[in-house]
């Protein structure tokens, strides 16, 4: 089996699934300090598929690639704790404020710099944006085919890969030529845990940071400047509170409520 | 005036996807506001006569690409068609469903056109925008409004300088309405070979299983939804007993699904389904904004929660303070007694 060069795209995200009451500032902005930064969950599913490919094709190389502030190096190391070989962080003030298009552009320049790749794989979407756009846009920028919503990699030969993917109301099996960009669903196999030996060996591993200049990116296509979409307005969500009828869990109350719902034809 | 385009997705049995019809309805309203034409784009195999399903939504032109190999959907041929057609027609706005297909195709096309795309919009409006830096005023832009940051904020996104302005929308978020059953537009049958090359067919669909949906949450008049407060899959399954009795469908919050209490396709909320039933019964759901976004338009809301301060109670018409496992059997037995 051929040795693969695999690039795993991963993002450090605020844990938007566990937003407490202190997550929003009084002025409606986000209190990022109140949200722990985590490895985007679906990117872990993608990492597992990459590790399985490496198991299948010994001698393959897994390179983590992330973009963010300095502390996002943790993402590269976390990948290494689970079996990735190394990785890069794209970090530069010029990358800041990027929408998905400018993000994809930056990532595609880094992948070109990495140079050798057979499979580029990432999570379907990140939980802070839920857009699912970066995977397909990276594929387009690199002129590669894409397979999104991947559940499982089924097989691989020298120049094609066969995967199972989720579609609306079902599944399909598709075969794609290499190199290819894959995005993986959260319902795919969970990522294997950290390997204690790797944690010991890699906890101080140096992670190379790349700037806009390092990846030969055009600054006008990066960050805010390279983003066609602009945020016009951000609003805190508020819902119209209603006058509620309150009941206890007593038989009497529940019977009264049921009687009302049946009488006003809401139920039955 | 440049047109507004809607990509009409074809599903099993040569049907137009519901979400595409939702978007044609919304597209018609926006096109009226802008004073432009509404155009639809259909790509598939064996599409003869498909325009008759599209015109009633008030569509002025239907572009049809009908050839073997275009169904089932694969990325490359569909994106090749959209990119070339958009280059020729210069639409000001292009909309598609936030489905597996739309979320695969939209970003690919927007990247190729350098035009930007806003995913999973919950509202689309027309308005003006002032660029703070240049002071330039843009008239008649598409406001692409969506929850962001896990549904904790609502963002209004615009795309001032690049065309088309692209957005995806989930099924059920926009209302579907026929404009005029007798509406007649123009059909344009395109020569697919002018748009798609052999290289675009590199990805092969080897096998496909599509099942009838396990539920009809989108059209149910009563929805019972369980949250993390249900505690276990077994407890969650009791919701089905009540649902069978009162002809309801069962949904779930994201937290309940993450905990493994229910299947992913039952998720209600910003990243799941949007429902607007006559009665919504929230069981053990605290009411995170991302959940409320998917059910707030229900005519009547009942919340069963052991926490009297659960946020969802503030938007509920009926609140039962109690543990779901105590309340549920009582709802069942009293319903049975009262309808005997």
mmCIF file of C-alpha atoms in Angstrom, chain A residues 242, chain B residues 221 223 268 274-281 292 294-302 315 317:
data_model
loop_
_atom_site.group_PDB
_atom_site.id
_atom_site.type_symbol
_atom_site.label_atom_id
_atom_site.label_comp_id
_atom_site.label_asym_id
_atom_site.label_seq_id
_atom_site.Cartn_x
_atom_site.Cartn_y
_atom_site.Cartn_z
ATOM 1 C CA UNK A 242 -45.129 35.362 27.555
ATOM 2 C CA UNK B 221 -49.366 19.610 14.418
ATOM 3 C CA UNK B 223 -44.369 18.067 18.604
ATOM 4 C CA UNK B 268 -34.764 20.751 16.568
ATOM 5 C CA UNK B 274 -37.266 24.282 12.371
ATOM 6 C CA UNK B 275 -40.816 23.391 13.389
ATOM 7 C CA UNK B 276 -43.937 25.489 13.917
ATOM 8 C CA UNK B 277 -46.609 23.113 15.247
ATOM 9 C CA UNK B 278 -49.920 23.986 16.911
ATOM 10 C CA UNK B 279 -48.533 22.673 20.218
ATOM 11 C CA UNK B 280 -44.909 22.192 21.245
ATOM 12 C CA UNK B 281 -44.300 20.208 24.419
ATOM 13 C CA UNK B 292 -35.506 28.103 20.766
ATOM 14 C CA UNK B 294 -36.032 26.102 15.895
ATOM 15 C CA UNK B 295 -39.386 26.130 17.707
ATOM 16 C CA UNK B 296 -40.249 29.655 18.803
ATOM 17 C CA UNK B 297 -42.924 30.062 16.148
ATOM 18 C CA UNK B 298 -45.020 27.232 17.560
ATOM 19 C CA UNK B 299 -48.584 28.471 18.186
ATOM 20 C CA UNK B 300 -48.569 27.171 21.737
ATOM 21 C CA UNK B 301 -45.677 26.060 23.914
ATOM 22 C CA UNK B 302 -45.806 23.829 26.979
ATOM 23 C CA UNK B 315 -41.720 31.810 26.325
ATOM 24 C CA UNK B 317 -47.912 29.364 27.422
#
